Coordinates of C-alpha atoms in Angstrom, one line a residue:
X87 CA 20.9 25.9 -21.6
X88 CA 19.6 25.3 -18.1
X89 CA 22.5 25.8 -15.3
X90 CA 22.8 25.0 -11.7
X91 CA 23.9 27.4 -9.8
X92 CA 26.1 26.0 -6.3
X93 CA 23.9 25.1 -4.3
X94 CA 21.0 24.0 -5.8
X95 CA 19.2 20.9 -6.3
X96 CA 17.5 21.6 -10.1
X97 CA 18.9 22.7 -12.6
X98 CA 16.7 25.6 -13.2
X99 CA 13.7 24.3 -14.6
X100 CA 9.8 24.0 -15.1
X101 CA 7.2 21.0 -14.4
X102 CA 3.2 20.7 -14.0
X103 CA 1.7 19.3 -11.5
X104 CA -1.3 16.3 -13.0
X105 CA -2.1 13.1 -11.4
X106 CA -2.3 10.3 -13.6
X107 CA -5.8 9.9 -13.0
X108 CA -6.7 13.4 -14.2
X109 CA -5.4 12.5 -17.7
X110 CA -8.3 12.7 -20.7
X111 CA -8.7 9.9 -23.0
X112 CA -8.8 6.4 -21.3
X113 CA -12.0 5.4 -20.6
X114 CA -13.6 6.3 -16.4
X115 CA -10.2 7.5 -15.7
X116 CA -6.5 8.3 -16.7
X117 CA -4.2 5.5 -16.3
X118 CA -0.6 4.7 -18.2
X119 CA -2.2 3.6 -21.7
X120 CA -1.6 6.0 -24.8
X121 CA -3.0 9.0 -22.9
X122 CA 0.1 9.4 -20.5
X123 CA 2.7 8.9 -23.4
X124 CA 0.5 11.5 -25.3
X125 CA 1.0 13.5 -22.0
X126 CA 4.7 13.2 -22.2
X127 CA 5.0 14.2 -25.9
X128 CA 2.9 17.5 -24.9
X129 CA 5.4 18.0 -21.9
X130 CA 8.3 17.6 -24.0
X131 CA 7.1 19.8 -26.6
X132 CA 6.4 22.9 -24.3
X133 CA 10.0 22.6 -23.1
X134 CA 8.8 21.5 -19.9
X135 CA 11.0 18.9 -18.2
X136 CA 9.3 17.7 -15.2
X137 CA 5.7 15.8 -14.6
X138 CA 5.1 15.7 -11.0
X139 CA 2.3 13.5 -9.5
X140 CA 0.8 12.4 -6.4
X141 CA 1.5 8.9 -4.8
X142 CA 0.9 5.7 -7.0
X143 CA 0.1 3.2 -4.3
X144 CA -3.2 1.9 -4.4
X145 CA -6.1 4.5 -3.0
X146 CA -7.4 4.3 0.6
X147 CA -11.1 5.2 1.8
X148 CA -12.6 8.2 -0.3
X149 CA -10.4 7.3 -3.1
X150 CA -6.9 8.9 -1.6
X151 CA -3.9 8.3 -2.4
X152 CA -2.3 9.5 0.8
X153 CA -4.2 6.6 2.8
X154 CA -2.8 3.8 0.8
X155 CA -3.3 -0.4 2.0
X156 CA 0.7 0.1 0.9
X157 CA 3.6 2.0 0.3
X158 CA 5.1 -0.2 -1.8
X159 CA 2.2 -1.2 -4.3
X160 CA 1.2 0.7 -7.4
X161 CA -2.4 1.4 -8.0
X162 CA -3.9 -1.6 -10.2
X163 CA -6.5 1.0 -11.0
X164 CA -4.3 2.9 -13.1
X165 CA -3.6 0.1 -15.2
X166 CA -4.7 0.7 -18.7
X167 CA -7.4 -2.2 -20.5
X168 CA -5.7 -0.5 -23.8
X169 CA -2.7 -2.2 -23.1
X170 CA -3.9 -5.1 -21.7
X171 CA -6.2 -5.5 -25.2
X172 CA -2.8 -4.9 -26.8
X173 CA -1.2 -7.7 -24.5
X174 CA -4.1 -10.4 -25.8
X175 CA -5.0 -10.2 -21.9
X176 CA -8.5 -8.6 -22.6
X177 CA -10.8 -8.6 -25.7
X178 CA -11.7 -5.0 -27.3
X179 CA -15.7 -6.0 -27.2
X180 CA -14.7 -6.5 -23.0
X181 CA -13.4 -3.1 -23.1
X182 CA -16.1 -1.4 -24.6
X183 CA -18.7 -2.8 -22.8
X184 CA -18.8 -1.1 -20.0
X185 CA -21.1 1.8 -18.1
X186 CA -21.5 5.2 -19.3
X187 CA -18.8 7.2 -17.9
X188 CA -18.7 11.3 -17.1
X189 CA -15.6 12.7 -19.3
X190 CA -15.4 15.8 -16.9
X191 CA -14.5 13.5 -13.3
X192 CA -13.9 10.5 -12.0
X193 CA -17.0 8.7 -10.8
X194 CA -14.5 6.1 -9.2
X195 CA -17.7 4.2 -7.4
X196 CA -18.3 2.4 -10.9
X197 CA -14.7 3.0 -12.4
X198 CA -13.2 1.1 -9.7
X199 CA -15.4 -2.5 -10.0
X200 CA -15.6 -1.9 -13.3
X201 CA -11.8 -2.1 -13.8
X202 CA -11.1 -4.1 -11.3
X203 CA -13.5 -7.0 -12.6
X204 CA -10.9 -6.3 -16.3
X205 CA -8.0 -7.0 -14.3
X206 CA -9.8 -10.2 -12.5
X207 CA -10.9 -11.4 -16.6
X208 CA -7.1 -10.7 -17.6
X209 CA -5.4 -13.0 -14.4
X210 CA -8.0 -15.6 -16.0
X211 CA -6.9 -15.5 -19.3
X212 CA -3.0 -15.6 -18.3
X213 CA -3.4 -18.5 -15.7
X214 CA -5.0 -20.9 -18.1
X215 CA -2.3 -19.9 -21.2
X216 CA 0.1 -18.0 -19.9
X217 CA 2.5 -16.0 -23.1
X218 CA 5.6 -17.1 -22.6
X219 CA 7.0 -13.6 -22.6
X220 CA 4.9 -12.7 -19.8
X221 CA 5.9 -15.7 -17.5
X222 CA 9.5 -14.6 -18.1
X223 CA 8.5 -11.0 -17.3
X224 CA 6.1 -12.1 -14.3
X225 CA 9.2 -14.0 -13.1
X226 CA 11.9 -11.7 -12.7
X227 CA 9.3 -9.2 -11.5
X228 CA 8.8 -11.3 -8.5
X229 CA 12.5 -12.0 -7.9
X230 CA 13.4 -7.6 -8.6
X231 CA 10.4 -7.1 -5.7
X232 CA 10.3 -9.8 -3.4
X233 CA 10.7 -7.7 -0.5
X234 CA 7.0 -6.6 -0.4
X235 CA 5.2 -8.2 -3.0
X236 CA 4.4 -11.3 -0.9
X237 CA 2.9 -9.9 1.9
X238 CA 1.5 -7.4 0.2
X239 CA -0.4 -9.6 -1.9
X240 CA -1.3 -11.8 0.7
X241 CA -2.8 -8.7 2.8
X242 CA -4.9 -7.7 -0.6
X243 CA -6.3 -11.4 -0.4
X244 CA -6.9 -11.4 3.0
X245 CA -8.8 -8.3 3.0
X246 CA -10.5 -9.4 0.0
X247 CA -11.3 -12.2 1.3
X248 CA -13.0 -10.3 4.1
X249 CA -15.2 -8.7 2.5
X250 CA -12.3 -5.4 2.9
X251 CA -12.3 -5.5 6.8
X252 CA -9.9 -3.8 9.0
X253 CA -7.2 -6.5 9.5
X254 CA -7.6 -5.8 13.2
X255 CA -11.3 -7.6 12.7
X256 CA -10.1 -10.7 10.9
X257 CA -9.4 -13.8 12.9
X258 CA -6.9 -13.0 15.5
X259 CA -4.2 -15.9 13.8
X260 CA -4.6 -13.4 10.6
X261 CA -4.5 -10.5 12.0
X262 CA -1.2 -11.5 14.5
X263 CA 0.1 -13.3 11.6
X264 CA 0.8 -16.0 12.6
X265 CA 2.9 -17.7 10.1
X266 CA 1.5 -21.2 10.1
X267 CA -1.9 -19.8 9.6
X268 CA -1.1 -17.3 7.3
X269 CA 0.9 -20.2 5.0
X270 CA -2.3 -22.3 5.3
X271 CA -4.6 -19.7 4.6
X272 CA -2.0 -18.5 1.2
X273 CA -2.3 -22.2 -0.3
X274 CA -6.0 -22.8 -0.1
X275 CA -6.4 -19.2 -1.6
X276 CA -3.6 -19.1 -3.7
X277 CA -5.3 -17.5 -6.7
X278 CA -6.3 -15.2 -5.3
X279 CA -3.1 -13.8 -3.8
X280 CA -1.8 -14.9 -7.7
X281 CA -4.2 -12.6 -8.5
X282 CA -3.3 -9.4 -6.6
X283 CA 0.7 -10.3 -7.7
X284 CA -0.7 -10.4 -11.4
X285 CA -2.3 -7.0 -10.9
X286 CA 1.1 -5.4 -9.3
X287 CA 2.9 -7.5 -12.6
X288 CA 0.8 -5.1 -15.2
X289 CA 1.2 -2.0 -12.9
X290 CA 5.0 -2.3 -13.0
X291 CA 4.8 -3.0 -16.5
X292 CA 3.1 -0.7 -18.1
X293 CA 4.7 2.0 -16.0
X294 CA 8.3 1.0 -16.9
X295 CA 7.1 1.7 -20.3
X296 CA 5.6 5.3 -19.2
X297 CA 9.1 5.8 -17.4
X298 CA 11.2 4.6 -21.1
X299 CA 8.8 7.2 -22.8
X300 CA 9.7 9.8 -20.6
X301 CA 13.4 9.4 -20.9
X302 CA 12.7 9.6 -24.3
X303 CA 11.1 12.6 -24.3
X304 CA 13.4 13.8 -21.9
X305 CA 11.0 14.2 -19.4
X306 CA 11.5 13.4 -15.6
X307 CA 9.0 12.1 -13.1
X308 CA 8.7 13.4 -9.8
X309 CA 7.0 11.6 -7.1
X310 CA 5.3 12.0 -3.8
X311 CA 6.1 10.1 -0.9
X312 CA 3.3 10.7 2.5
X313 CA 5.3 10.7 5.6
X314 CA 2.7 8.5 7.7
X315 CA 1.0 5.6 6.3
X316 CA -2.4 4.1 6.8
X317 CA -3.0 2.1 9.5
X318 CA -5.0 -0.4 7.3
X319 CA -1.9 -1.3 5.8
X320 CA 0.4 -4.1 4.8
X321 CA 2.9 -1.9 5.9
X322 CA 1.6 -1.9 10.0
X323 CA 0.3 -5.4 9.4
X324 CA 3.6 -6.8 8.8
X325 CA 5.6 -4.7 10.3
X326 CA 3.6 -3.7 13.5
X327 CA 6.8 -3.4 16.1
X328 CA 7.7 -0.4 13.8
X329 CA 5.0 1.6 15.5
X330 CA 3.1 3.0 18.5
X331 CA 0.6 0.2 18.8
X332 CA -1.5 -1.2 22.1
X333 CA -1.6 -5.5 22.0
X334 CA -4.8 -5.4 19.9
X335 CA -3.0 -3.9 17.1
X336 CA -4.5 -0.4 17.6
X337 CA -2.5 3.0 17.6
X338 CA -1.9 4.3 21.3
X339 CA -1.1 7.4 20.0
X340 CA -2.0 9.2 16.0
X341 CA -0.5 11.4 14.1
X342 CA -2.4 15.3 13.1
X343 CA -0.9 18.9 13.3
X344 CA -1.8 21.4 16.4
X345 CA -4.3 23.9 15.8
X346 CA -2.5 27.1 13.8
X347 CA -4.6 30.1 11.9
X348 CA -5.9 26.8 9.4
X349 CA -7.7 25.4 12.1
X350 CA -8.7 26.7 15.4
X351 CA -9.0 22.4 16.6
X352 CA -6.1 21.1 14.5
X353 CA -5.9 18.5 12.3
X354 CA -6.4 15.0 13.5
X355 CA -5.2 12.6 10.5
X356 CA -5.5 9.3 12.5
X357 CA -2.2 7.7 11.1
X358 CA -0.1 5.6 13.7
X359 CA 3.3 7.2 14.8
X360 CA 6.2 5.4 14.2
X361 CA 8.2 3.8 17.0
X362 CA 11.5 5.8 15.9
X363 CA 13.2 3.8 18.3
X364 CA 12.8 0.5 16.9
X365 CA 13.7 2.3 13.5
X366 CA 16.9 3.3 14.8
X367 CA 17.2 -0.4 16.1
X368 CA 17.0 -1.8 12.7
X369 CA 19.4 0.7 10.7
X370 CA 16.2 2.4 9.6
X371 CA 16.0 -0.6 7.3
X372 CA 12.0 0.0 6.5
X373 CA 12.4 3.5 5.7
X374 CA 15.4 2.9 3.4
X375 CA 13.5 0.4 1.4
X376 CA 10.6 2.2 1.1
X377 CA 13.0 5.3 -0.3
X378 CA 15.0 3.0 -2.5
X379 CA 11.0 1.9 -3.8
X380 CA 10.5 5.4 -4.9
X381 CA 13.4 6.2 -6.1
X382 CA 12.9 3.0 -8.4
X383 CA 9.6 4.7 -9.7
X384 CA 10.8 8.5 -9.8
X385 CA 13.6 10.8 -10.8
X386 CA 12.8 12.7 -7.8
X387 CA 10.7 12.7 -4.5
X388 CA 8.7 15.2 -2.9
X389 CA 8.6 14.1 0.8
X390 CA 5.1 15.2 2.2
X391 CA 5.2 16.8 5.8
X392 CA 9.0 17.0 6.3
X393 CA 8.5 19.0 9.2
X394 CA 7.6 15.3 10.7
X395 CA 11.3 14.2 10.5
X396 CA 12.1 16.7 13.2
X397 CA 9.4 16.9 15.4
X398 CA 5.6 15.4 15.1
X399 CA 2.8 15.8 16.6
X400 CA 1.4 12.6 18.9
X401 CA -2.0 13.0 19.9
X402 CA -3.6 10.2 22.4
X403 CA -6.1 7.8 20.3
X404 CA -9.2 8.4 21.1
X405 CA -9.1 12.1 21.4
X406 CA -11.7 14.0 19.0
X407 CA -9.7 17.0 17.9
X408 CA -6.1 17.6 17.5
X409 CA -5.8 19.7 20.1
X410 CA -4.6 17.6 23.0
X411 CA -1.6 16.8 21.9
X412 CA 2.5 17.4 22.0
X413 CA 5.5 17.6 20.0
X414 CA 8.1 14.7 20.3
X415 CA 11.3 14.1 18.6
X416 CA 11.8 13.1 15.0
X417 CA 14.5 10.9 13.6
X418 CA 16.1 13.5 12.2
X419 CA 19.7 13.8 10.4
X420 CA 20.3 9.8 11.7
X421 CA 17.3 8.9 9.3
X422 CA 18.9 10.2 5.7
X423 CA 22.3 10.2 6.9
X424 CA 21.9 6.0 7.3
X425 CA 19.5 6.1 3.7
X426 CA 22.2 8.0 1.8
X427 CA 25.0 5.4 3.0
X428 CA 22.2 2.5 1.2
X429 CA 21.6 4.6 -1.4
X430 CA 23.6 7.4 -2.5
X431 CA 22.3 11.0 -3.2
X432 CA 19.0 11.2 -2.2
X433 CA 16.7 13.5 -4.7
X434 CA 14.3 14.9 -2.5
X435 CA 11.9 17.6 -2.5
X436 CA 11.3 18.6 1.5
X437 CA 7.6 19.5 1.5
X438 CA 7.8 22.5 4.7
X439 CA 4.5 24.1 4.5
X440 CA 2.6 25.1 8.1
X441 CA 4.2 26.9 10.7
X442 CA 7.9 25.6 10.7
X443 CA 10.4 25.8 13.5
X444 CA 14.0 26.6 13.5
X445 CA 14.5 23.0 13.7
X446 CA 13.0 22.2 10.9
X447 CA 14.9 24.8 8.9
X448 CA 18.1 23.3 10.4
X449 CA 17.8 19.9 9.3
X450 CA 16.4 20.6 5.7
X451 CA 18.9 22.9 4.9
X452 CA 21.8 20.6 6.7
X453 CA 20.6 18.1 4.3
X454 CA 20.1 20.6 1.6
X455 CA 17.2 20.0 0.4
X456 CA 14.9 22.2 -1.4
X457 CA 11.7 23.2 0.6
X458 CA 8.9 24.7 -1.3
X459 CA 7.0 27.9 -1.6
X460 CA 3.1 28.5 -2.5
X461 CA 2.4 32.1 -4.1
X462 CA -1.3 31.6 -3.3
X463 CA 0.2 32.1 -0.1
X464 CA 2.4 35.0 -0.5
X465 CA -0.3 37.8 -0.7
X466 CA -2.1 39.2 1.8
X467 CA 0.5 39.7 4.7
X468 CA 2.6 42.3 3.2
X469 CA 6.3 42.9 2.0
X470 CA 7.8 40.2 3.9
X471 CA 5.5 37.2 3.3
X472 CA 8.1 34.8 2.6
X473 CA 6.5 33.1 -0.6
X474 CA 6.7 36.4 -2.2
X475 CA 8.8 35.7 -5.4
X476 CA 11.6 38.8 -4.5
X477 CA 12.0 36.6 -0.9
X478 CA 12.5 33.3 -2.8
X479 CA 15.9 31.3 -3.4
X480 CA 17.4 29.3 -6.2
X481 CA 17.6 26.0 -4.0
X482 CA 13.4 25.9 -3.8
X483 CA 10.6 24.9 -5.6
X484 CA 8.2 27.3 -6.4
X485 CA 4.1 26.4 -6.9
X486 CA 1.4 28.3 -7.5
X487 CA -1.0 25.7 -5.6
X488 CA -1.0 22.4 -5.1
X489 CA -3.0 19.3 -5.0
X490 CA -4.1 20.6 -1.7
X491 CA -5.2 24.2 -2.8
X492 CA -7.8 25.4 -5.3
X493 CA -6.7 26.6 -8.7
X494 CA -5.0 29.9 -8.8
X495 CA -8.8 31.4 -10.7
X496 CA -10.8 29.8 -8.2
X497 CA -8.5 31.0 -5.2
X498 CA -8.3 34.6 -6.5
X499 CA -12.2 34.4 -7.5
X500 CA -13.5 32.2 -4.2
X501 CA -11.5 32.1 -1.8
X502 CA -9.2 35.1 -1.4
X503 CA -10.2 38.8 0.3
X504 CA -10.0 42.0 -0.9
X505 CA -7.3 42.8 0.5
X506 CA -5.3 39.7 -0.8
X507 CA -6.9 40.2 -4.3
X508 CA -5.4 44.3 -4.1
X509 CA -1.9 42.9 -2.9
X510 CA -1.7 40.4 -6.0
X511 CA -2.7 43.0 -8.5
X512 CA -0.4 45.4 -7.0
X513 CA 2.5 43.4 -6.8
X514 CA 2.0 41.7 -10.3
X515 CA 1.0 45.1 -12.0
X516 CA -2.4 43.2 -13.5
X517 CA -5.7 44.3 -13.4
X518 CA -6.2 40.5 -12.5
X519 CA -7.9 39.5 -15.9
X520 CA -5.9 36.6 -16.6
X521 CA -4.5 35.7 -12.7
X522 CA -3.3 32.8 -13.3
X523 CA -1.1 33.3 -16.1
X524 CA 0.1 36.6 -13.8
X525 CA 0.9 33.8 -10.9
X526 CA 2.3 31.5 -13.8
X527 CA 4.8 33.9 -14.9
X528 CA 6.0 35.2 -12.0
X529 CA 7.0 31.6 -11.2
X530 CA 8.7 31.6 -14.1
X531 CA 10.6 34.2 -13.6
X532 CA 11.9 33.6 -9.8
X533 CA 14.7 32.4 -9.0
X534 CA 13.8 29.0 -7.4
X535 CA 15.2 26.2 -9.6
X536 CA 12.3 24.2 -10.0
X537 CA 8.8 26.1 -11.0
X538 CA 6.0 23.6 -10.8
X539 CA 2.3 24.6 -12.2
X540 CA -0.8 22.4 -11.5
X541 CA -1.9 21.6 -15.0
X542 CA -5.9 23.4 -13.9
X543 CA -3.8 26.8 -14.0
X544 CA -2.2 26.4 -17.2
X545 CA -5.8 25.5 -18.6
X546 CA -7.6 28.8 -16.9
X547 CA -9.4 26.4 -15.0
X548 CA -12.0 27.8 -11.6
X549 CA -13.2 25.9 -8.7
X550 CA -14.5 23.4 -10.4
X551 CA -11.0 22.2 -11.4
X552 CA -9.5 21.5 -7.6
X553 CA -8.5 18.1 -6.7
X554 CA -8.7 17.9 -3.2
X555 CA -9.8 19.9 -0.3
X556 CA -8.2 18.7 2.8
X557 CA -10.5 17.8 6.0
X558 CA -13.2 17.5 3.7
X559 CA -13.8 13.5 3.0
X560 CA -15.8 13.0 0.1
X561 CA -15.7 13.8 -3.2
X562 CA -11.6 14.8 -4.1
X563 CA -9.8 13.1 -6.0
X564 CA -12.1 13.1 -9.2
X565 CA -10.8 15.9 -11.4
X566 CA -9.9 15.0 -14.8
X567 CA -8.4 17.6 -17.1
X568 CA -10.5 18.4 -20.4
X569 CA -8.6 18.0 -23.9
X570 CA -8.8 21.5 -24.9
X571 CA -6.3 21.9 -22.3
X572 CA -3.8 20.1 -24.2
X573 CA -4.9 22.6 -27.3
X574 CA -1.9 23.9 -29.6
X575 CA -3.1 27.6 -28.3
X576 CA -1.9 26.4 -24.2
X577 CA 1.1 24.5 -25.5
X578 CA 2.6 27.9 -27.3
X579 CA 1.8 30.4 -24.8
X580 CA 3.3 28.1 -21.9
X581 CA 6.5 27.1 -24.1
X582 CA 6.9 30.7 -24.5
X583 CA 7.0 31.8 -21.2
X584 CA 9.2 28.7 -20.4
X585 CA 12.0 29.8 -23.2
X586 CA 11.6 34.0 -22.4
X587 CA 12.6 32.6 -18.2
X588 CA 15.7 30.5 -19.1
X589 CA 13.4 26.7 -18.3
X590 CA 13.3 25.1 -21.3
X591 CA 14.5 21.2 -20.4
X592 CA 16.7 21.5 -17.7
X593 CA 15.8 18.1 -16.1
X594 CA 19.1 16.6 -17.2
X595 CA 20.7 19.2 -14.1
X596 CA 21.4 17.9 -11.1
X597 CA 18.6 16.7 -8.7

């Protein structure tokens, strides 16, 4: 039986790491048709008792989900046409017509119109005879998220509408919302924005029946919530006194890390900065209803670049690199403190990669929060590396990569030196012949409550199998996870590791 010990956030446990997307079976991509719940049933069966995943909102530019039109929405192209065939929204011969897709990746410049011009067919079919069921679904779905689905809709339209425009170059009564033009503009178009509601309707649908699954299986979700959000967003749209923006709508300042031993020029992400200020002002009102949105959709909530809360980095727009910038002040404590008063306990993950400050430290382990720990990372600089499992506590999360990283094989094979490659060995007493089951098991066997493993590991999968490499823009995002991962040979050696370290289930602990 899993236990938490005091102190700790999980209940000591085991996940994998697998976007949605990455799933085998559905036809272009994964989605949450039949291939998820057979996902779940394969979870449950290894004893493991978390799924983590990256965000759901609708992708950005390249295809990321970390530069979402919303924080809010869920992605309408992870709606299944299974289900919607099932739903007598779609006919089977619509399904199966349809290009000839790779089963190895995502070629998401022909899945995306191609599924997007299913869910246009399906709004068809419900407007002209809409199932009674549905109507009463579609209903209370409006009333449960009426917070954002209007403008959120309405920004989908508009940009639709303009040919998917910045909404800084539509008219200037559009873009400044204006609200008599915007309510003109909403009833001439009003399918269309009926449209983009129906499409967040089936999203929330057939993900309620993912998250019923799960529960069943006794499975929980974790999610992933990006600290900054895209600045071709409903969120800055409608919301654009919330952050550090000039009169034409435009970021005076943009979020990016400094340069570090990553990057001798930094990171310049572009995102605009919050005006924590007029946060404060409201009661932090935004950021506790974006919180309670996640927390609707997940069991728990990895929050991506914690290290923002106490300090960010504002670098002037315009400038080309990262460098030129400087640290200001995050919310800090005020931020959860006014978020768990809304909401209760708050089951958060505090994502505290990089070079973290004592600051940073302070306020995720005031909140007590678990931060997390890489051991792709841990080799290379010796005894005291802190990602080494002996350095490692029960309240923390261990990985052995990330969404961010290249599988453990590719990492040991491409990317990591000599030296690294001796330390691992060494340390792991391997000859390094099967290096990522060595990183898998020592995982297992740490101390930290929660051990997550990217899926790509537990399938012995190279360079070939990495989702994203960050500051490179094209082509992430695609990976998709071949069946004979999923074979009865994987799901007995992992079960088995996951009952010899004390693992199995354990989601029902605390969180």
């Amino acid at each position: 039986m899993a236990t938490v010990q005091p102190g700790m956030r999980f209940a000591r446990s085991c996940g994998l790491l697998l976007h949605p997307t990455s799933l085998p079976g559905s036809p272009g991509s994964g989605d949450l048709g039949p291939a998820a719940h057979r996902y779940l049933d394969w979870l449950a069966s290894c004893g493991v008792g978390w799924w983590q995943m990256l965000p759901l909102n609708p992708p950005g530019p390249g295809f990321s989900p970390y530069s979402a039109p919303s924080s809010f929405a869920g992605s309408p192209l992870l709606i299944s046409p299974e289900e919607l065939v099932a739903d007598g929204l779609l006919r089977a011969d619509e399904v199966a017509s349809r290009p000839e897709f790779p089963a190895d990746r995502v070629e998401w410049e022909s899945v995306a119109p191609w599924r997007d011009g299913l869910l246009l067919a399906a709004w068809r079919r419900f407007a002209e005879r809409p199932a009674p069921e549905l109507e009463g679904e579609l209903l209370e779905f409006r009333e449960r998220n009426a917070a954002w689905l209007g403008e959120y809709s309405l920004f989908a339209a508009l940009k639709r509408a303009h040919g998917g425009a910045r909404w800084t170059e539509w008219t200037e009564d559009l873009s400044g919302g204006i609200p008599d033009a915007l309510t003109a503009w909403r009833r001439r178009h009003q399918d269309m924005v009926r449209a983009e509601e129906f499409a967040q309707f089936l999203f929330d649908r057939q993900w309620r029946a993912v998250r019923q699954e799960a529960a069943r299986s006794g499975v929980r979700i974790i999610g992933d919530v990006p600290i900054f959000v895209a600045h071709d967003s409903a969120d800055v749209w409608a919301h654009r006194r919330l952050f550090q923006l000039g009169p034409d709508g435009h970021p005076v300042a943009v979020a990016g890390v400094p340069p570090d031993y990553f990057s001798e020029t930094g990171q310049l992400w572009g995102n605009p900065l919050y005006d924590w200020g007029a946060h404060a002002a409201s009661g932090y009102s935004w950021w506790i209803a974006r919180l309670a949105r996640a927390l609707d959709l997940f069991d728990a909530v990895r929050l991506d670049h914690f290290r923002g809360f106490a300090a960010y980095w504002s670098i002037p727009a315009g400038e080309t690199t990262a460098r030129d910038g400087r640290w200001l002040a995050g919310p800090g404590r005020a931020l959860f403190e006014a978020a768990e008063r809304a909401l209760g306990d708050l089951p958060l993950i505090a994502e505290d990669l990089g070079v973290i400050t004592p600051d940073v430290i302070a306020l995720r382990d005031g909140l007590g929060l678990p931060g997390m720990a890489i051991l792709q990372f841990a080799f290379g600089a010796g005894a005291e590396s802190g990602f080494l499992p002996h350095h490692l506590r029960p309240n923390q999360v261990v990985y052995t990569g990330t969404h961010d990283n290249n599988t453990t094989l590719g990492w040991y094979r491409d990317d990591a030196g000599e030296h690294e490659r001796d330390h691992v060995r060494r340390y792991l007493a391997t000859d390094g012949g099967e290096i990522h089951w060595d990183l898998i098991r020592a995982a297992l066997a740490s101390v930290a409550g929660l051990a997550v493993i990217p899926h790509q590991d537990v399938g012995g999968l190279g360079s070939e199998g990495r989702m994203n490499t960050p500051s490179v823009p094209e082509g992430n995002w695609r990976f998709r996870l071949p069946e004979w991962a999923l074979s009865d040979w994987h799901r007995a050696r992992l079960a088995e590791l996951v009952d010899l370290y004390g693992r199995r289930g354990g989601a029902g602990g605390r969180v």
